[in-house]
Tab-separated table of C-alpha atoms in Angstrom:
chain	number	residue	atom	x	y	z
G	12	MET	CA	7.646	17.296	2.832
G	13	ILE	CA	4.571	17.129	0.947
G	14	HIS	CA	4.297	17.331	-3.078
G	15	VAL	CA	1.222	17.446	-5.361
G	16	ALA	CA	0.305	17.877	-8.620
G	17	VAL	CA	-2.257	17.656	-11.797
G	18	THR	CA	-0.421	16.888	-14.854
G	19	SER	CA	-1.193	15.856	-18.436
G	20	ASP	CA	2.136	14.207	-18.967
G	21	PRO	CA	2.611	10.449	-18.329
G	22	ILE	CA	3.230	10.011	-14.338
G	23	ASP	CA	6.977	9.088	-13.732
G	24	THR	CA	6.112	6.719	-11.165
G	25	ILE	CA	9.583	6.096	-10.220
G	26	ALA	CA	10.597	9.858	-9.266
G	27	VAL	CA	6.948	10.423	-7.346
G	28	LEU	CA	8.647	7.341	-5.319
G	29	ALA	CA	11.970	8.753	-4.580
G	30	ARG	CA	10.199	11.973	-3.533
G	31	VAL	CA	9.348	9.886	0.244
G	32	GLY	CA	11.741	8.396	2.135
G	33	ALA	CA	14.113	9.250	5.512
G	34	ASP	CA	16.964	8.171	7.198
G	35	ASP	CA	14.184	7.494	10.144
G	36	HIS	CA	11.503	5.982	7.880
G	37	GLY	CA	11.192	2.228	7.699
G	38	ALA	CA	8.295	1.569	5.055
G	39	ALA	CA	7.436	3.274	2.100
G	40	LEU	CA	4.243	2.609	-0.342
G	41	LEU	CA	3.505	3.705	-3.936
G	42	PHE	CA	0.100	3.430	-4.929
G	43	LEU	CA	-0.928	3.199	-8.505
G	44	GLY	CA	-4.665	4.010	-9.965
G	45	VAL	CA	-4.254	2.041	-13.704
G	46	VAL	CA	-6.338	2.486	-16.414
G	47	ARG	CA	-8.579	-0.979	-17.208
G	48	ASN	CA	-9.893	-2.750	-20.402
G	49	HIS	CA	-13.403	-2.910	-18.061
G	50	ALA	CA	-15.974	-1.337	-16.245
G	51	ASP	CA	-19.414	-2.464	-15.068
G	52	GLY	CA	-19.268	-5.387	-17.611
G	53	ARG	CA	-18.272	-3.266	-20.737
G	54	SER	CA	-15.520	-3.094	-22.730
G	55	VAL	CA	-13.308	0.108	-22.213
G	56	SER	CA	-10.759	1.122	-24.704
G	57	GLY	CA	-9.278	4.518	-22.778
G	58	MET	CA	-10.812	7.076	-20.243
G	59	THR	CA	-9.980	10.665	-20.389
G	60	TYR	CA	-9.470	12.744	-17.509
G	61	GLU	CA	-10.824	16.053	-16.936
G	62	ALA	CA	-9.791	18.542	-14.001
G	63	TYR	CA	-10.935	21.759	-12.224
G	64	GLU	CA	-7.199	22.536	-12.178
G	65	GLU	CA	-7.247	25.456	-9.965
G	66	MET	CA	-8.938	23.800	-7.181
G	67	ALA	CA	-7.758	20.204	-7.504
G	68	THR	CA	-4.122	21.028	-6.613
G	69	PRO	CA	-5.484	23.348	-3.531
G	70	VAL	CA	-7.665	20.179	-2.175
G	71	LEU	CA	-4.540	17.690	-3.121
G	72	LYS	CA	-2.695	19.762	-0.837
G	73	GLU	CA	-5.435	19.797	1.943
G	74	ILE	CA	-5.381	16.046	1.540
G	75	ALA	CA	-1.740	15.765	1.981
G	76	SER	CA	-1.911	17.945	4.837
G	77	GLU	CA	-4.626	15.758	6.554
G	78	VAL	CA	-1.905	12.722	6.209
G	79	VAL	CA	0.383	14.874	8.120
G	80	LYS	CA	-1.432	15.381	10.922
G	81	ARG	CA	-3.639	12.054	11.383
G	82	CYS	CA	-0.936	9.317	10.287
G	83	GLY	CA	2.284	10.957	11.538
G	84	THR	CA	4.429	10.995	8.288
G	85	ASP	CA	5.824	14.021	6.939
G	86	ARG	CA	6.134	12.534	3.499
G	87	VAL	CA	3.566	12.527	0.834
G	88	THR	CA	3.639	12.712	-2.939
G	89	ILE	CA	0.344	12.551	-4.520
G	90	VAL	CA	0.409	13.138	-8.749
G	91	HIS	CA	-2.965	12.693	-10.795
G	92	ARG	CA	-3.135	12.544	-14.477
G	93	VAL	CA	-5.856	14.346	-16.933
G	94	GLY	CA	-6.221	13.890	-20.290
G	95	GLU	CA	-6.842	10.916	-22.536
G	96	LEU	CA	-5.298	7.931	-20.953
G	97	ALA	CA	-4.788	4.402	-22.744
G	98	ILE	CA	-5.576	1.158	-20.641
G	99	GLY	CA	-2.420	0.156	-18.427
G	100	GLU	CA	-1.700	3.913	-18.044
G	101	VAL	CA	-1.121	5.701	-14.856
G	102	SER	CA	-4.437	7.890	-13.630
G	103	VAL	CA	-2.983	8.434	-10.230
G	104	ALA	CA	0.247	7.908	-8.257
G	105	ILE	CA	0.426	8.100	-4.126
G	106	ALA	CA	3.761	7.619	-2.193
G	107	VAL	CA	4.203	7.622	1.469
G	108	SER	CA	6.680	6.949	3.609
G	109	SER	CA	6.906	6.617	7.663
G	110	PRO	CA	9.022	4.988	10.651
G	111	HIS	CA	6.759	2.074	10.737
G	112	ARG	CA	4.597	0.211	8.076
G	113	ALA	CA	1.138	0.719	9.648
G	114	GLU	CA	1.331	4.596	9.555
G	115	ALA	CA	2.243	4.117	5.779
G	116	TYR	CA	-0.878	1.944	4.638
G	117	GLU	CA	-3.111	3.939	6.666
G	118	ALA	CA	-1.941	7.305	5.058
G	119	SER	CA	-1.887	5.776	1.527
G	120	ARG	CA	-5.541	4.569	2.199
G	121	TYR	CA	-6.687	7.747	3.366
G	122	VAL	CA	-5.209	9.900	0.194
G	123	ILE	CA	-7.063	7.613	-2.403
G	124	GLU	CA	-10.333	7.544	-0.594
G	125	GLU	CA	-10.148	11.169	-0.161
G	126	ILE	CA	-9.510	11.613	-3.708
G	127	LYS	CA	-12.317	9.668	-4.354
G	128	LYS	CA	-14.647	11.542	-2.233
G	129	ARG	CA	-13.596	14.991	-3.078
G	130	LEU	CA	-10.891	15.532	-5.746
G	131	PRO	CA	-12.349	17.859	-8.548
G	132	ILE	CA	-11.811	15.708	-11.187
G	133	TRP	CA	-13.980	13.538	-13.725
G	134	LYS	CA	-13.336	10.532	-16.119
G	135	LYS	CA	-14.957	9.554	-19.232
G	136	GLU	CA	-15.021	6.301	-20.172
G	137	HIS	CA	-14.487	5.426	-24.160
G	138	TYR	CA	-15.797	1.672	-25.045
G	139	THR	CA	-14.732	-0.407	-27.499
G	140	ASP	CA	-18.060	-0.068	-29.330
G	141	GLY	CA	-17.416	3.761	-29.748
G	142	THR	CA	-19.721	5.260	-27.147
G	143	ASP	CA	-18.712	6.736	-24.448
G	144	LYS	CA	-20.066	8.102	-20.721
G	145	TRP	CA	-18.933	10.117	-17.648
G	146	VAL	CA	-18.391	7.886	-14.421
G	147	GLU	CA	-20.860	7.976	-12.073
G	148	GLY	CA	-18.870	9.288	-9.277
G	149	MET	CA	-19.617	10.609	-5.465
G	150	LYS	CA	-21.114	13.879	-4.849
G	151	PRO	CA	-18.360	15.680	-2.482
G	152	ALA	CA	-19.568	16.436	0.854
G	153	ALA	CA	-20.895	20.167	1.963
G	154	PRO	CA	-18.376	21.721	4.377
G	155	GLU	CA	-18.753	20.951	8.362
G	156	ARG	CA	-19.563	24.863	9.369
G	157	ALA	CA	-22.360	27.085	9.113
G	158	GLY	CA	-22.833	29.102	6.052
G	159	SER	CA	-21.314	32.557	7.176
G	160	LEU	CA	-19.407	34.830	5.511
G	161	ALA	CA	-16.936	35.237	8.552
G	162	GLU	CA	-16.368	31.512	8.144
G	163	ARG	CA	-15.979	30.949	4.700
G	164	PRO	CA	-12.538	31.168	3.538
G	165	ILE	CA	-11.612	33.858	1.347
S	12	MET	CA	-25.746	47.500	-7.874
S	13	PRO	CA	-26.077	43.518	-8.690
S	14	LEU	CA	-23.550	40.694	-8.036
S	15	SER	CA	-21.644	39.620	-10.762
S	16	ILE	CA	-20.783	35.817	-10.733
S	17	ARG	CA	-18.749	33.528	-12.729
S	18	ALA	CA	-20.611	30.287	-12.861
S	19	LEU	CA	-18.230	26.904	-14.306
S	20	PHE	CA	-19.301	23.749	-15.467
S	21	PHE	CA	-17.107	20.682	-15.818
S	22	ALA	CA	-18.080	17.389	-17.343
S	23	ALA	CA	-21.064	16.314	-17.122
S	24	TYR	CA	-22.574	19.369	-16.639
S	25	ARG	CA	-20.732	20.996	-19.207
S	26	ASP	CA	-21.668	18.724	-21.590
S	27	LEU	CA	-25.404	19.088	-20.594
S	28	LEU	CA	-25.201	22.866	-20.902
S	29	GLY	CA	-23.125	23.264	-24.182
S	30	THR	CA	-20.606	25.550	-22.014
S	31	PRO	CA	-17.966	25.905	-19.557
S	32	ARG	CA	-18.914	28.885	-18.067
S	33	LEU	CA	-21.683	31.483	-17.913
S	34	ASP	CA	-21.720	35.018	-16.418
S	35	VAL	CA	-24.565	35.714	-14.197
S	36	ASP	CA	-25.914	38.947	-12.186
S	37	LEU	CA	-27.829	38.224	-9.107
S	38	PRO	CA	-29.205	40.437	-6.464
S	39	ASN	CA	-27.406	41.847	-3.587
S	40	GLY	CA	-27.386	39.192	-0.886
S	41	SER	CA	-28.021	36.109	-2.973
S	42	THR	CA	-26.774	32.637	-1.885
S	43	VAL	CA	-25.413	29.584	-3.558
S	44	ALA	CA	-28.890	28.408	-3.375
S	45	ASP	CA	-30.481	31.626	-5.285
S	46	LEU	CA	-27.685	31.107	-8.046
S	47	VAL	CA	-28.674	27.081	-8.726
S	48	LEU	CA	-32.595	28.635	-8.536
S	49	GLU	CA	-31.924	31.554	-11.035
S	50	LEU	CA	-30.129	29.159	-13.451
S	51	ARG	CA	-32.780	26.213	-13.336
S	52	GLY	CA	-35.402	28.537	-13.599
S	53	ARG	CA	-33.954	29.373	-17.331
S	54	GLY	CA	-35.656	25.966	-18.416
S	55	ALA	CA	-34.167	23.329	-20.639
S	56	PRO	CA	-31.239	22.492	-20.183
S	57	PHE	CA	-30.534	24.355	-17.110
S	58	ASP	CA	-33.370	22.604	-15.403
S	59	SER	CA	-31.376	19.174	-15.621
S	60	LEU	CA	-29.054	20.674	-12.976
S	61	PRO	CA	-29.619	18.998	-9.917
S	62	THR	CA	-31.758	21.162	-7.231
S	63	GLU	CA	-28.480	20.539	-4.661
S	64	PRO	CA	-25.560	20.301	-6.732
S	65	ALA	CA	-22.100	20.501	-4.966
S	66	VAL	CA	-20.727	23.431	-5.619
S	67	ALA	CA	-17.593	25.350	-5.136
S	68	VAL	CA	-17.041	28.972	-4.475
S	69	ASN	CA	-13.693	30.239	-4.822
S	70	ARG	CA	-12.403	26.812	-5.087
S	71	HIS	CA	-13.860	25.744	-2.009
S	72	TYR	CA	-16.635	23.655	-1.210
S	73	ALA	CA	-19.578	25.887	-0.087
S	74	LEU	CA	-23.292	25.291	1.755
S	75	PRO	CA	-26.216	26.453	-0.472
S	76	SER	CA	-26.829	29.049	2.234
S	77	ASP	CA	-23.292	30.734	1.891
S	78	PRO	CA	-23.713	34.329	0.334
S	79	LEU	CA	-21.902	35.287	-2.896
S	80	GLN	CA	-19.899	38.092	-3.703
S	81	SER	CA	-19.207	40.041	-6.408
S	82	GLY	CA	-16.092	38.534	-8.591
S	83	ASP	CA	-16.955	35.126	-6.827
S	84	GLU	CA	-16.262	31.991	-9.015
S	85	VAL	CA	-18.827	29.387	-8.343
S	86	ALA	CA	-17.892	26.361	-9.906
S	87	PHE	CA	-20.754	23.568	-10.250
S	88	ILE	CA	-19.120	20.265	-9.675
S	89	PRO	CA	-20.743	16.969	-10.823
S	90	PRO	CA	-20.381	14.006	-8.810
S	91	VAL	CA	-16.126	13.426	-8.653
S	92	ALA	CA	-14.340	10.069	-10.101
S	93	GLY	CA	-10.833	10.849	-9.717
S	94	GLY	CA	-8.112	8.245	-9.032
L	6	MET	CA	1.741	-15.164	-12.266
L	7	ILE	CA	3.823	-15.047	-8.611
L	8	HIS	CA	7.143	-14.471	-8.533
L	9	VAL	CA	9.281	-14.699	-5.054
L	10	ALA	CA	13.155	-14.641	-4.629
L	11	VAL	CA	15.769	-13.966	-1.593
L	12	THR	CA	18.943	-12.065	-3.227
L	13	SER	CA	21.947	-10.770	-1.646
L	14	ASP	CA	22.185	-8.332	-4.475
L	15	PRO	CA	20.472	-4.518	-4.335
L	16	ILE	CA	16.459	-4.634	-5.174
L	17	ASP	CA	15.554	-3.345	-8.081
L	18	THR	CA	12.617	-1.824	-6.944
L	19	ILE	CA	10.951	-0.898	-10.310
L	20	ALA	CA	11.366	-4.187	-12.005
L	21	VAL	CA	9.548	-5.678	-9.199
L	22	LEU	CA	6.630	-3.067	-9.475
L	23	ALA	CA	6.683	-3.656	-13.528
L	24	ARG	CA	6.075	-7.603	-12.433
L	25	VAL	CA	2.477	-6.998	-11.573
L	26	GLY	CA	-0.334	-5.561	-13.616
L	27	ALA	CA	-2.530	-6.740	-15.861
L	28	ASP	CA	-5.311	-5.231	-18.498
L	29	ASP	CA	-7.898	-5.663	-16.002
L	30	HIS	CA	-6.295	-4.424	-12.781
L	31	GLY	CA	-7.097	-0.564	-11.901
L	32	ALA	CA	-4.646	-0.835	-8.826
L	33	ALA	CA	-1.257	-1.922	-8.040
L	34	LEU	CA	0.916	-1.000	-4.855
L	35	LEU	CA	4.354	-1.061	-4.137
L	36	PHE	CA	5.519	-1.889	-0.216
L	37	LEU	CA	9.116	-1.372	0.366
L	38	GLY	CA	10.671	-2.306	3.929
L	39	VAL	CA	13.587	0.167	4.305
L	40	VAL	CA	16.699	0.135	6.814
L	41	ARG	CA	16.311	3.204	9.195
L	42	ASN	CA	18.798	4.493	11.665
L	43	HIS	CA	17.230	3.878	14.785
L	44	ALA	CA	15.780	1.087	16.609
L	45	ASP	CA	14.167	1.267	20.437
L	46	GLY	CA	15.871	4.281	20.903
L	47	ARG	CA	19.521	3.401	19.850
L	48	SER	CA	21.315	4.762	16.362
L	49	VAL	CA	21.868	2.008	14.006
L	50	SER	CA	24.888	1.912	11.521
L	51	GLY	CA	23.524	-0.487	9.160
L	52	MET	CA	21.763	-3.974	9.289
L	53	THR	CA	22.730	-7.587	8.243
L	54	TYR	CA	20.135	-10.123	7.253
L	55	GLU	CA	20.438	-13.756	7.169
L	56	ALA	CA	18.218	-16.237	6.173
L	57	TYR	CA	17.402	-20.194	5.807
L	58	GLU	CA	17.262	-19.803	2.182
L	59	GLU	CA	16.130	-22.704	1.001
L	60	MET	CA	13.255	-22.523	3.355
L	61	ALA	CA	12.633	-18.574	2.520
L	62	THR	CA	11.723	-18.914	-0.853
L	63	PRO	CA	9.162	-21.902	-0.568
L	64	VAL	CA	7.701	-19.716	2.891
L	65	LEU	CA	7.443	-16.584	0.516
L	66	LYS	CA	6.120	-18.788	-2.375
L	67	GLU	CA	3.544	-20.328	0.211
L	68	ILE	CA	2.702	-17.020	1.177
L	69	ALA	CA	2.232	-15.476	-2.471
L	70	SER	CA	-0.145	-18.410	-2.949
L	71	GLU	CA	-2.295	-17.491	-0.237
L	72	VAL	CA	-2.914	-14.287	-1.320
L	73	VAL	CA	-3.736	-15.324	-4.563
L	74	LYS	CA	-6.575	-17.237	-2.641
L	75	ARG	CA	-7.840	-15.003	-0.125
L	76	CYS	CA	-7.526	-11.740	-2.007
L	77	GLY	CA	-8.477	-12.539	-5.304
L	78	THR	CA	-4.856	-10.942	-7.304
L	79	ASP	CA	-2.903	-13.378	-9.331
L	80	ARG	CA	0.010	-10.935	-9.491
L	81	VAL	CA	2.177	-11.170	-6.626
L	82	THR	CA	5.824	-10.425	-6.599
L	83	ILE	CA	8.114	-10.362	-3.214
L	84	VAL	CA	11.723	-9.962	-2.973
L	85	HIS	CA	13.704	-10.248	0.216
L	86	ARG	CA	17.102	-9.245	0.641
L	87	VAL	CA	19.872	-10.532	2.276
L	88	GLY	CA	23.721	-10.020	3.445
L	89	GLU	CA	25.086	-6.563	4.676
L	90	LEU	CA	22.355	-3.612	4.066
L	91	ALA	CA	22.877	0.450	4.969
L	92	ILE	CA	20.512	2.586	5.897
L	93	GLY	CA	18.024	3.817	3.322
L	94	GLU	CA	18.561	0.547	1.544
L	95	VAL	CA	15.344	-1.923	0.960
L	96	SER	CA	15.243	-4.949	2.288
L	97	VAL	CA	11.871	-6.552	0.888
L	98	ALA	CA	9.847	-5.245	-1.783
L	99	ILE	CA	6.574	-6.485	-2.438
L	100	ALA	CA	4.246	-5.510	-5.698
L	101	VAL	CA	0.713	-6.662	-5.809
L	102	SER	CA	-2.281	-5.665	-8.554
L	103	SER	CA	-5.525	-6.466	-8.601
L	104	PRO	CA	-8.838	-5.412	-10.069
L	105	HIS	CA	-9.707	-2.671	-7.397
L	106	ARG	CA	-7.639	-1.034	-4.825
L	107	ALA	CA	-8.998	-2.322	-1.802
L	108	GLU	CA	-7.892	-6.109	-2.532
L	109	ALA	CA	-4.417	-4.613	-3.549
L	110	TYR	CA	-4.088	-3.095	0.018
L	111	GLU	CA	-5.547	-6.101	1.737
L	112	ALA	CA	-2.877	-8.554	-0.177
L	113	SER	CA	0.428	-6.183	0.554
L	114	ARG	CA	-0.706	-5.974	3.704
L	115	TYR	CA	-1.240	-9.751	4.466
L	116	VAL	CA	2.136	-10.621	2.921
L	117	ILE	CA	4.097	-8.422	4.943
L	118	GLU	CA	2.666	-9.727	8.210
L	119	GLU	CA	2.767	-13.142	7.360
L	120	ILE	CA	6.454	-12.344	6.677
L	121	LYS	CA	6.773	-10.735	9.785
L	122	LYS	CA	5.537	-13.781	11.539
L	123	ARG	CA	6.808	-16.957	9.674
L	124	LEU	CA	9.521	-16.228	6.733
L	125	PRO	CA	12.826	-17.542	8.279
L	126	ILE	CA	14.956	-14.554	8.206
L	127	TRP	CA	17.005	-12.672	10.591
L	128	LYS	CA	18.139	-9.542	11.273
L	129	LYS	CA	21.424	-8.079	13.450
L	130	GLU	CA	21.381	-4.498	14.029
L	131	HIS	CA	24.669	-2.921	13.905
L	132	TYR	CA	24.547	0.207	16.429
L	133	THR	CA	26.739	3.414	15.859
L	134	ASP	CA	28.448	2.631	19.027
L	135	GLY	CA	29.831	-0.606	17.639
L	136	THR	CA	28.007	-3.310	19.180
L	137	ASP	CA	25.413	-5.355	17.589
L	138	LYS	CA	22.371	-7.081	18.244
L	139	TRP	CA	19.990	-9.631	16.567
L	140	VAL	CA	16.676	-8.478	16.760
L	141	GLU	CA	13.973	-9.747	18.720
L	142	GLY	CA	11.243	-11.329	16.520
L	143	MET	CA	8.150	-13.508	16.334
L	144	LYS	CA	8.391	-17.255	17.220
L	145	PRO	CA	6.417	-18.681	14.371
L	146	ALA	CA	3.678	-20.769	15.244
L	147	ALA	CA	3.379	-24.500	15.244
L	148	PRO	CA	1.691	-25.880	11.873
L	149	GLU	CA	-2.432	-26.524	12.365
L	150	ARG	CA	-2.238	-30.159	11.931
L	151	ALA	CA	-1.849	-33.286	14.012
L	152	GLY	CA	1.819	-34.590	14.255
L	153	SER	CA	1.353	-37.409	12.251
L	154	LEU	CA	3.336	-38.775	9.477
L	155	ALA	CA	0.847	-39.301	7.089
L	156	GLU	CA	-0.021	-35.720	7.118
L	157	ARG	CA	3.268	-34.526	7.185
L	158	PRO	CA	4.618	-32.699	3.924
L	159	ILE	CA	7.189	-34.684	2.462
C	16	MET	CA	19.616	-48.642	13.185
C	17	PRO	CA	19.625	-44.908	14.860
C	18	LEU	CA	18.060	-42.015	13.084
C	19	SER	CA	20.855	-39.952	11.521
C	20	ILE	CA	20.020	-36.287	11.686
C	21	ARG	CA	21.297	-32.656	10.220
C	22	ALA	CA	20.538	-30.066	13.098
C	23	LEU	CA	20.633	-26.760	11.322
C	24	PHE	CA	21.291	-23.517	13.651
C	25	PHE	CA	20.690	-19.877	12.313
C	26	ALA	CA	21.484	-16.116	13.548
C	27	ALA	CA	21.759	-16.375	17.403
C	28	TYR	CA	20.989	-19.985	17.614
C	29	ARG	CA	24.247	-20.674	15.566
C	30	ASP	CA	26.079	-17.692	17.746
C	31	LEU	CA	25.335	-19.238	21.223
C	32	LEU	CA	26.184	-22.717	19.833
C	33	GLY	CA	29.454	-21.532	17.735
C	34	THR	CA	28.405	-23.814	14.658
C	35	PRO	CA	25.818	-23.415	12.224
C	36	ARG	CA	25.443	-27.387	11.633
C	37	LEU	CA	25.367	-30.697	13.979
C	38	ASP	CA	24.786	-34.622	13.071
C	39	VAL	CA	23.172	-36.345	15.505
C	40	ASP	CA	22.038	-39.872	15.816
C	41	LEU	CA	18.500	-40.654	17.959
C	42	PRO	CA	17.146	-43.863	18.712
C	43	ASN	CA	14.711	-45.108	16.154
C	44	GLY	CA	10.922	-43.366	16.531
C	45	SER	CA	12.329	-40.332	18.001
C	46	THR	CA	10.454	-37.078	17.641
C	47	VAL	CA	11.310	-33.645	17.243
C	48	ALA	CA	11.060	-33.137	21.354
C	49	ASP	CA	13.733	-36.003	21.826
C	50	LEU	CA	16.135	-34.466	19.636
C	51	VAL	CA	15.627	-30.756	21.612
C	52	LEU	CA	16.038	-32.773	24.671
C	53	GLU	CA	19.183	-34.760	23.688
C	54	LEU	CA	20.742	-31.322	22.217
C	55	ARG	CA	19.941	-29.595	25.360
C	56	GLY	CA	21.350	-32.600	27.818
C	57	ARG	CA	24.588	-31.864	26.496
C	58	GLY	CA	25.215	-29.018	28.484
C	59	ALA	CA	26.477	-25.493	28.231
C	60	PRO	CA	25.964	-23.919	25.842
C	61	PHE	CA	23.291	-25.822	24.455
C	62	ASP	CA	20.774	-25.950	27.382
C	63	SER	CA	20.195	-22.188	26.585
C	64	LEU	CA	18.530	-23.288	23.625
C	65	PRO	CA	14.896	-22.624	24.265
C	66	THR	CA	12.953	-26.318	25.449
C	67	GLU	CA	10.499	-25.564	22.879
C	68	PRO	CA	12.147	-23.990	20.144
C	69	ALA	CA	10.295	-23.072	16.733
C	70	VAL	CA	11.994	-26.228	14.313
C	71	ALA	CA	11.580	-26.947	11.147
C	72	VAL	CA	11.895	-30.537	9.664
C	73	ASN	CA	12.807	-30.677	5.497
C	74	ARG	CA	11.863	-26.836	5.263
C	75	HIS	CA	8.472	-27.233	7.098
C	76	TYR	CA	7.486	-25.880	10.227
C	77	ALA	CA	6.956	-29.114	12.635
C	78	LEU	CA	5.283	-29.668	16.131
C	79	PRO	CA	7.188	-31.251	18.998
C	80	SER	CA	5.689	-34.420	18.352
C	81	ASP	CA	6.492	-34.861	14.590
C	82	PRO	CA	8.444	-38.067	14.457
C	83	LEU	CA	12.039	-37.715	12.617
C	84	GLN	CA	13.000	-40.058	10.221
C	85	SER	CA	16.575	-40.867	8.959
C	86	GLY	CA	18.119	-38.220	6.683
C	87	ASP	CA	15.781	-35.530	8.022
C	88	GLU	CA	16.929	-31.589	8.329
C	89	VAL	CA	16.196	-30.333	11.547
C	90	ALA	CA	16.428	-26.496	11.399
C	91	PHE	CA	16.360	-24.604	14.724
C	92	ILE	CA	14.216	-21.207	13.833
C	93	PRO	CA	15.243	-18.349	16.456
C	94	PRO	CA	12.154	-16.155	16.558
C	95	VAL	CA	12.005	-14.638	13.025
C	96	ALA	CA	12.585	-11.040	11.906
C	97	GLY	CA	12.518	-10.465	8.145
C	98	GLY	CA	10.728	-7.482	6.092
């Protein structure tokens, strides 16, 4: 069971964790990304997250589906926050569960690394000196396919 | 009949161009690369877009060589920074 | 801040997670070990955990201290349950937080692997056919030191 | 004066021996290995203990060669299975 969401509401981390787990699962893992008070040596007062929401949700679903195939767990929940976040607020929550712990760690790590590579979400850091800046992120890789109409998803 | 494309700009690109979207007409047979060329050819501030930005066509990442169709939603994706 | 406990009460996983986190920490990770309904192909109805409690608590503290040194996070909470556990109940909860995610994953994994190697806790599986068996675990490694009185901790 | 040792047995070892603890007197200068030998020498069921079990002296893992002192708490640690 896969569940993903992009939301402007504060993330209910307990609810995210509660979505995973099964009677034959011996391990569950909850990862939280949290807004912190500094970046590159500068003092941060808060963060604005912006998403291309119509694309972000399917990309999250895609990442979750890859985890099911690769890591052998069918319980993955990913919730990403958007909007204005204060220090200490949760920007992303990832919950997975699996029969054994190794797959849970692998699955959780895979999700957050793929999010950093290709989820169309951006964040602007607000500094305590009143300035702000879009965080320099990663350029998503081009798709691995020939550029033909026939192969392009419609 | 030309192609009618809707271009979307997010985050730093939106701030750079001062708009979140733009409707663009292109000749038939145009590709993603042609759209980038057309926009950058408009001069400042458009020429500050990268020569090969990440682009999603109808919410899927696309190659510069991908052909466009009328009605396509073409999003210019600045380097992502989720999580 | 390190917190460890061995308890016969159900683990309040939310409270465990709430113990970690700091304004300069961008990642938090909660691992849960959960009793599952099968083992080695046999159907399991529950589990009894037994600890050498007077030793288990200091060993957990030792593991947590090692994490602080190795992984550069000073927020580690470990709670291990003992007693009779039903399927789906949490046997161990490990929460860590750190400035960046890599250390959080490393720290969390280190704790659970070291628990498996040297925490003096044992579990008896109760099978649905009415039989039970102590789980074959790992023999803790002998300490890495010469066997002299002077070097033995008092 | 002999050493007075308290031996503790957990989990499978306790079930094997039918007791969680035993007070044992040993000659001065005895080591962990000597205690194991003394116990295994008692015959069944003690001879089912491993020849080199994991042992903790006063709640720290110890080596077979570690000397014992009067009053030591020596725990026989079956293979652990926490988590």
